[in-house]
Amino acid sequence: MKLFLILSFLTLQFNSLRARSPPVSLFGPCQHRCIEKFGDSKTVRTNADTLYREIDVVNNTEYSLCRLGCTHPEFETLSLPEFTFGQSAYREIVENQTSAKSEDVQKNIVKEVRFLCLDHLDEGFFGRVNMIFEKDVEESNHIHYVELISRDEGDGEEVILHHSWCYNSNCDINFNNTSLADFRLRVSAFNGNGAVGRRLSKWYNARNLLAVSNDLSLKSVEWKDDKAVARLSPDSNSGIPACSYEIQYKNALSSEYTTVKFYLDHTNELLVKGLEFNQNYTVTYISDLIGEPVSVDVSVPACSLMVTDVTMCAPPPVSSLHSTWNTSSGESDLEIDWNYFWVLDANTNRIDRSIRTSHFHITVNPLVTPNNPNCEKYEPIRRDVDNLQRHVSFRISDAKCNYEVEAVVFDTKRRKSETKKMKIVRINEPSYMALLPATDVQTTIGLVVLLTCAIIIFTLIILIILLKKRNHSRRRRRGETVCYAYVDEPPRKIVGVRQPGARFLPVENVNRDVEAGLAQRTVGCNIQNGPKVNMFQVLPQPPYGDSASDHHYDYISEYQVESEMSDEVFEEDICISTPNTPYRIMDSPSFCLMAPIAPFEEFDDLPAYAFQTFRFGKPYERPGNPYCLMTTAMDVSRGNCFSLKYPRDYSEPTRRALRRELEILRILPLHPNIVHFDGVVIGRWENIPYQITGILMEECLGGTLHDYINSAGFVLRRQGMRTPDDACLPIADESPNQSSGYNSFTSKGRQTPEQKTNQDKNSCQIVSSKFISFAEQISSALEHLHFVRIIHSRVSSMSVFLSSDFTDPLEMSSEQIVKLGDFSNAFPNSNDASVLDPMLQPPEVMMGKKFETKGDIWQMGMCLAEMCTLGTPFTMQKHIPMSGVSEFDKLPSTRFIRDTAKKCLLKPRSRPDAANLRVNFGNFTG
């Protein structure tokens, strides 16, 4: 601690002297001598799992004092030995500078200098420089001075962007890119006497630096420490590689990824360790700062195919298993025999037999067995058997159970083989195709009972059919037969009934000249204009409307058709309307009038729910989505409410758009800030069963973020217009003093201007803080989408929903979150992405380029601009307008949202990604 205080004092003194830094040609050799005298070295493990020694001068007080003496040779007050050593070394180098050996000056040390890797963030570069030395050059004998020089294309002026001392073969570098100029990476080598060799340079242009790549290639799969490792290397043909990588991998049988983070070093390799033999792995990698996730398939062969020494592999599995039952003793004994051979056990001449078979581990697992519920209650039986034995006996609790036997081999290094399994089936499923002898009384009774049940069921079916026909005959005699009919709106006359198997057609599409097959003589037809109790309603479109104006069909109470097809054809195509509820219930358990999206067999991996189990609300349109309508659906069986999306019509573009959305929802992983997909609604359409007719999404009761922004802006602007004389602030107890101004307002219901200002500030702070939280959650949702390579292409306040309902935008629950939804325009890759709304098209898309993830960031910027302006219209002006509420605009959080929106609206390469936005909003504490 004392030495630290001395160094702090000396630093202040040296700054006051304003001493000029010594020349590089003298400072370099002096540093080298300080490193030889006081420097340390440490051993580090590289990404390739090799050891590497490097010079360590971090937190080295002696070296720092010596280096300080090199920079201040004229300072004589401090008499510490390390400091004076640096001063004397500097003076000696100055005296001997002219006598340096010419052969040392001409000898080259560095063969090549290059950018090892680069990360690009916020118009700045962070990376690592690597030097390749000449043959037989010891790395620790020299230090290096690294410079990055920018040359202007116009006047040729050079500017040093970065310079630093490097004590090893690679060192870190950072600089800001201010122009599209050429860059020169230059390095000079020094020993204890002076400069060694010539200065080496390498030129780069701006395109080289901006073309940072995160492509990795699989070099090899190798054996290491009883496991397999995959050796990955950056692709040198794709440009300068990125520095930071996150690698996730899993085998084909696993559902969870293992994550490893790397920072590229001089080995230029990444080693994924701990892989199992004879397995297929999926390795996914992504740079922390650029690019999209990329997957590589890694096939790990068997261990015996990778090595020549069998002692390096686990023992082979048991070759075969055999089982027999021994019931001679009155108990049930299960006898297990197996065959096994390993070359290490058979080699008796082997001198070193330290690696051989240790023992066998045999497990007997009870299985679920028909007609015996006790089997699943028994515990597994485990036994370790000596390596010389090939037989074991188990005492089984219940011989009337099915069992599974597992055998594993262990060697003396505790490595285990693959598991060999065998099923022992004692009880089969009952077969009704093979009859037992007649003497078996139990079987005879069972067959009689089964036959009796079949007769009763058949009789009930016949009675139900006869009763149904009887009811239809009564209804026809009363003139109350109901069927579908086309109705003219102006004259309100029936044009014709729907023929069997025909689709629902609007009135304008009915061919009124061709009525030969449909013309029926009508009797007693009453056409009503509104709903009526116990009426049947004909709905050609999804049954959500509440009035006859929603469709071209009217209510028909008495319509008798004197043809043979009316009752039978249309009796199941009837919907019952309840007059006092906004929901409708389908009378038929399998019939649905919504246009289908796709057959369920194409999406049979999705959760599906029957159409008749739902009640539906009134439909509404969602802006920007021309293909579908929305409504509220209540699942009667589960008691939950959902938002249902269903096709607007039966056109091919509509079906194609909703199919694409189902494909996106099928592969989209769960995320707390993404609207949850619950499943699909299936029903029968045009006598075709199992048709997907709707998409069930989580119901967000708080509405859209657009509505919340407008509500908050309305409240804050109204607060800004209030004065102490407003009628909404009554004087409850006393009256103000006429001569004391506003300070005399002492009643409970009044506020002074100062109190009012504080209240406005608090209200503005609440809204602005909520916007910060919402922005972080939207960024997290976008980061999740981009990680799985999905482009939303419609990120706006209309596509963001509040999870919970609220009554006051200034008094929202702390648990309120926002969720990104509306995936009707989402695409799994940028080649297919398109934007229908011209107001949401980024500038690069308007110029003909494809829509990429940076397009989502641009749309996020428009959403942030809407937040900080409280809904003020913003149409891509040069400057984002103010909200009109001065207290809100002055807040640090509002200014932070505005600044972030400007960054998101820059050119694509200058925009931050979703991960950076999430981190920035999450770390904001203003």
Short mmCIF file of C-alpha atoms in Angstrom, two decimals, residues 340-576:
data_model
loop_
_atom_site.label_atom_id
_atom_site.label_comp_id
_atom_site.label_asym_id
_atom_site.label_seq_id
_atom_site.Cartn_x
_atom_site.Cartn_y
_atom_site.Cartn_z
CA TYR A 340 -17.95 -61.48 -24.04
CA PHE A 341 -14.42 -61.22 -25.43
CA TRP A 342 -11.79 -58.44 -25.22
CA VAL A 343 -8.34 -58.79 -26.66
CA LEU A 344 -6.74 -57.25 -23.56
CA ASP A 345 -8.15 -60.03 -21.39
CA ALA A 346 -6.98 -62.78 -23.77
CA ASN A 347 -3.38 -61.54 -24.15
CA THR A 348 -1.63 -63.50 -21.38
CA ASN A 349 1.82 -62.48 -22.61
CA ARG A 350 1.15 -58.83 -22.08
CA ILE A 351 3.58 -57.43 -19.54
CA ASP A 352 1.47 -54.48 -18.52
CA ARG A 353 -2.07 -55.75 -17.75
CA SER A 354 -3.12 -52.66 -15.81
CA ILE A 355 -5.98 -52.08 -18.28
CA ARG A 356 -8.41 -54.99 -18.56
CA THR A 357 -12.01 -55.87 -17.79
CA SER A 358 -12.96 -55.03 -14.21
CA HIS A 359 -16.54 -56.32 -13.86
CA PHE A 360 -19.98 -56.59 -15.45
CA HIS A 361 -22.95 -54.53 -14.26
CA ILE A 362 -26.26 -56.35 -14.86
CA THR A 363 -29.63 -54.60 -14.30
CA VAL A 364 -33.12 -56.15 -14.48
CA ASN A 365 -35.86 -53.54 -14.97
CA PRO A 366 -39.57 -54.48 -14.60
CA LEU A 367 -41.76 -53.27 -17.46
CA VAL A 368 -45.42 -52.29 -17.61
CA THR A 369 -47.24 -55.56 -18.19
CA PRO A 370 -50.88 -56.06 -19.30
CA ASN A 371 -53.29 -57.36 -16.65
CA ASN A 372 -50.68 -56.97 -13.90
CA PRO A 373 -50.57 -53.44 -12.40
CA ASN A 374 -48.09 -54.52 -9.70
CA CYS A 375 -45.23 -54.83 -12.20
CA GLU A 376 -44.60 -51.10 -12.48
CA LYS A 377 -44.26 -50.84 -8.67
CA TYR A 378 -41.22 -53.14 -8.40
CA GLU A 379 -37.75 -51.64 -8.10
CA PRO A 380 -34.95 -52.52 -10.60
CA ILE A 381 -32.50 -55.22 -9.51
CA ARG A 382 -28.78 -54.49 -9.99
CA ARG A 383 -25.81 -56.82 -9.67
CA ASP A 384 -22.02 -56.42 -10.19
CA VAL A 385 -20.41 -59.60 -11.51
CA ASP A 386 -16.71 -60.51 -11.60
CA ASN A 387 -15.00 -60.25 -14.99
CA LEU A 388 -14.36 -64.03 -15.12
CA GLN A 389 -18.04 -64.98 -14.78
CA ARG A 390 -20.58 -65.19 -17.60
CA HIS A 391 -23.63 -66.20 -15.58
CA VAL A 392 -25.80 -64.64 -12.87
CA SER A 393 -29.09 -65.60 -11.21
CA PHE A 394 -31.79 -63.20 -10.00
CA ARG A 395 -34.62 -63.97 -7.56
CA ILE A 396 -37.68 -62.37 -9.18
CA SER A 397 -40.61 -61.16 -7.07
CA ASP A 398 -43.25 -61.72 -9.73
CA ALA A 399 -42.76 -64.10 -12.66
CA LYS A 400 -45.89 -62.75 -14.38
CA CYS A 401 -44.15 -59.54 -15.40
CA ASN A 402 -42.17 -58.53 -18.45
CA TYR A 403 -38.57 -57.48 -17.85
CA GLU A 404 -35.69 -55.73 -19.60
CA VAL A 405 -32.09 -56.79 -18.95
CA GLU A 406 -29.18 -54.35 -19.39
CA ALA A 407 -25.50 -55.36 -19.40
CA VAL A 408 -22.58 -52.89 -19.16
CA VAL A 409 -18.85 -53.70 -19.06
CA PHE A 410 -16.39 -51.69 -16.92
CA ASP A 411 -12.62 -51.75 -17.18
CA THR A 412 -10.00 -50.93 -14.54
CA LYS A 413 -10.03 -47.22 -15.55
CA ARG A 414 -13.78 -47.04 -14.78
CA ARG A 415 -14.61 -46.65 -18.46
CA LYS A 416 -17.83 -48.31 -19.45
CA SER A 417 -18.97 -49.88 -22.70
CA GLU A 418 -22.17 -49.33 -24.61
CA THR A 419 -25.27 -50.86 -23.00
CA LYS A 420 -26.51 -54.19 -24.31
CA LYS A 421 -30.27 -54.67 -23.77
CA MET A 422 -32.65 -57.61 -24.00
CA LYS A 423 -36.41 -57.83 -23.38
CA ILE A 424 -37.98 -60.82 -21.61
CA VAL A 425 -41.69 -61.07 -22.53
CA ARG A 426 -43.71 -63.30 -20.23
CA ILE A 427 -47.21 -61.86 -20.74
CA ASN A 428 -48.49 -60.90 -24.22
CA GLU A 429 -51.43 -58.68 -25.07
CA PRO A 430 -54.70 -60.72 -25.17
CA SER A 431 -55.48 -61.90 -28.68
CA TYR A 432 -59.10 -62.22 -29.74
CA MET A 433 -58.24 -63.95 -32.97
CA ALA A 434 -57.20 -67.20 -31.31
CA LEU A 435 -59.87 -68.93 -29.15
CA LEU A 436 -58.91 -71.12 -26.21
CA PRO A 437 -60.50 -74.60 -25.73
CA ALA A 438 -64.14 -74.68 -24.71
CA THR A 439 -63.23 -76.03 -21.33
CA ASP A 440 -61.84 -72.62 -20.41
CA VAL A 441 -64.85 -71.15 -18.54
CA GLN A 442 -63.34 -67.70 -18.04
CA THR A 443 -62.73 -67.21 -21.76
CA THR A 444 -66.26 -68.36 -22.58
CA ILE A 445 -67.79 -65.88 -20.15
CA GLY A 446 -65.66 -63.08 -21.54
CA LEU A 447 -66.73 -63.77 -25.10
CA VAL A 448 -70.41 -63.85 -24.09
CA VAL A 449 -70.11 -60.50 -22.35
CA LEU A 450 -68.33 -59.00 -25.33
CA LEU A 451 -70.98 -60.25 -27.76
CA THR A 452 -73.77 -58.93 -25.53
CA CYS A 453 -72.22 -55.46 -25.39
CA ALA A 454 -71.85 -55.38 -29.18
CA ILE A 455 -75.55 -56.26 -29.64
CA ILE A 456 -76.66 -53.57 -27.19
CA ILE A 457 -74.52 -50.89 -28.91
CA PHE A 458 -75.81 -51.88 -32.34
CA THR A 459 -79.41 -51.74 -31.11
CA LEU A 460 -78.89 -48.26 -29.64
CA ILE A 461 -77.48 -46.98 -32.93
CA ILE A 462 -80.54 -48.23 -34.83
CA LEU A 463 -82.91 -46.62 -32.30
CA ILE A 464 -81.11 -43.27 -32.53
CA ILE A 465 -81.34 -43.31 -36.34
CA LEU A 466 -85.04 -44.16 -36.27
CA LEU A 467 -85.76 -41.45 -33.67
CA LYS A 468 -83.88 -38.91 -35.76
CA LYS A 469 -85.91 -39.74 -38.86
CA ARG A 470 -89.11 -39.48 -36.86
CA ASN A 471 -88.22 -36.00 -35.62
CA HIS A 472 -87.41 -34.89 -39.18
CA SER A 473 -90.81 -36.18 -40.40
CA ARG A 474 -92.63 -34.21 -37.67
CA ARG A 475 -90.70 -31.06 -38.51
CA ARG A 476 -91.48 -31.41 -42.21
CA ARG A 477 -95.20 -31.82 -41.50
CA ARG A 478 -95.20 -28.61 -39.42
CA GLY A 479 -93.48 -26.72 -42.26
CA GLU A 480 -90.36 -25.98 -40.19
CA THR A 481 -87.67 -27.65 -42.31
CA VAL A 482 -84.54 -25.52 -42.38
CA CYS A 483 -81.96 -25.36 -45.16
CA TYR A 484 -79.53 -22.87 -46.66
CA ALA A 485 -80.93 -20.40 -49.16
CA TYR A 486 -79.57 -17.47 -51.16
CA VAL A 487 -81.49 -14.26 -50.47
CA ASP A 488 -81.61 -11.08 -52.54
CA GLU A 489 -81.01 -8.00 -50.37
CA PRO A 490 -83.25 -5.39 -52.11
CA PRO A 491 -86.33 -7.49 -52.98
CA ARG A 492 -85.59 -9.99 -50.19
CA LYS A 493 -86.62 -13.03 -52.23
CA ILE A 494 -85.15 -16.49 -52.14
CA VAL A 495 -83.05 -17.13 -55.23
CA GLY A 496 -82.21 -20.80 -54.64
CA VAL A 497 -80.93 -23.34 -52.16
CA ARG A 498 -77.41 -24.64 -51.99
CA GLN A 499 -76.86 -27.89 -53.88
CA PRO A 500 -75.12 -30.87 -52.19
CA GLY A 501 -71.33 -30.56 -51.93
CA ALA A 502 -71.28 -26.96 -53.23
CA ARG A 503 -69.27 -24.22 -51.54
CA PHE A 504 -70.71 -21.15 -49.91
CA LEU A 505 -70.95 -18.43 -52.55
CA PRO A 506 -71.80 -14.74 -52.12
CA VAL A 507 -75.06 -13.60 -53.66
CA GLU A 508 -73.30 -11.68 -56.43
CA ASN A 509 -71.59 -14.90 -57.59
CA VAL A 510 -74.84 -16.89 -57.93
CA ASN A 511 -75.79 -17.65 -61.52
CA ARG A 512 -79.41 -16.64 -61.50
CA ASP A 513 -80.01 -17.98 -64.99
CA VAL A 514 -79.15 -21.53 -64.04
CA GLU A 515 -81.74 -22.57 -61.47
CA ALA A 516 -82.99 -25.79 -63.00
CA GLY A 517 -81.24 -28.00 -60.52
CA LEU A 518 -82.02 -25.73 -57.59
CA ALA A 519 -85.49 -24.41 -58.29
CA GLN A 520 -87.83 -25.61 -55.59
CA ARG A 521 -91.44 -24.71 -54.94
CA THR A 522 -91.48 -22.82 -51.62
CA VAL A 523 -94.30 -22.82 -49.14
CA GLY A 524 -94.74 -20.44 -46.18
CA CYS A 525 -91.37 -18.62 -46.33
CA ASN A 526 -90.85 -15.86 -43.74
CA ILE A 527 -87.71 -13.72 -43.96
CA GLN A 528 -86.79 -11.82 -40.81
CA ASN A 529 -84.45 -8.87 -40.44
CA GLY A 530 -82.94 -9.69 -37.09
CA PRO A 531 -82.22 -12.45 -34.57
CA LYS A 532 -85.11 -14.34 -33.07
CA VAL A 533 -85.36 -16.91 -30.28
CA ASN A 534 -84.99 -20.56 -31.44
CA MET A 535 -84.21 -19.49 -35.01
CA PHE A 536 -81.61 -21.17 -37.14
CA GLN A 537 -78.97 -18.93 -38.67
CA VAL A 538 -77.26 -19.51 -41.99
CA LEU A 539 -73.65 -18.33 -41.96
CA PRO A 540 -71.49 -18.54 -45.11
CA GLN A 541 -68.53 -16.87 -43.33
CA PRO A 542 -67.07 -17.69 -39.87
CA PRO A 543 -69.90 -17.46 -37.30
CA TYR A 544 -68.80 -14.30 -35.50
CA GLY A 545 -71.11 -11.54 -36.73
CA ASP A 546 -73.89 -10.18 -34.60
CA SER A 547 -76.11 -8.74 -37.32
CA ALA A 548 -77.39 -9.67 -40.75
CA SER A 549 -75.20 -6.98 -42.30
CA ASP A 550 -72.11 -9.14 -41.74
CA HIS A 551 -73.05 -11.49 -44.61
CA HIS A 552 -75.35 -11.93 -47.57
CA TYR A 553 -77.61 -14.49 -45.90
CA ASP A 554 -80.74 -13.85 -43.80
CA TYR A 555 -82.57 -15.72 -41.05
CA ILE A 556 -85.18 -18.16 -42.25
CA SER A 557 -87.79 -19.43 -39.81
CA GLU A 558 -90.24 -21.36 -42.05
CA TYR A 559 -88.98 -22.65 -45.34
CA GLN A 560 -90.36 -25.90 -46.63
CA VAL A 561 -88.84 -27.55 -49.69
CA GLU A 562 -90.90 -30.21 -51.38
CA SER A 563 -87.94 -32.12 -52.74
CA GLU A 564 -86.37 -35.30 -51.41
CA MET A 565 -82.93 -33.81 -50.82
CA SER A 566 -83.63 -30.87 -48.51
CA ASP A 567 -83.80 -32.57 -45.12
CA GLU A 568 -81.01 -35.05 -45.65
CA VAL A 569 -78.48 -32.79 -47.36
CA PHE A 570 -78.56 -29.80 -45.06
CA GLU A 571 -79.61 -31.14 -41.70
CA GLU A 572 -76.05 -31.11 -40.28
CA ASP A 573 -75.04 -27.71 -41.72
CA ILE A 574 -76.92 -25.75 -39.07
CA CYS A 575 -75.57 -23.27 -36.52
CA ILE A 576 -77.56 -22.33 -33.43
#
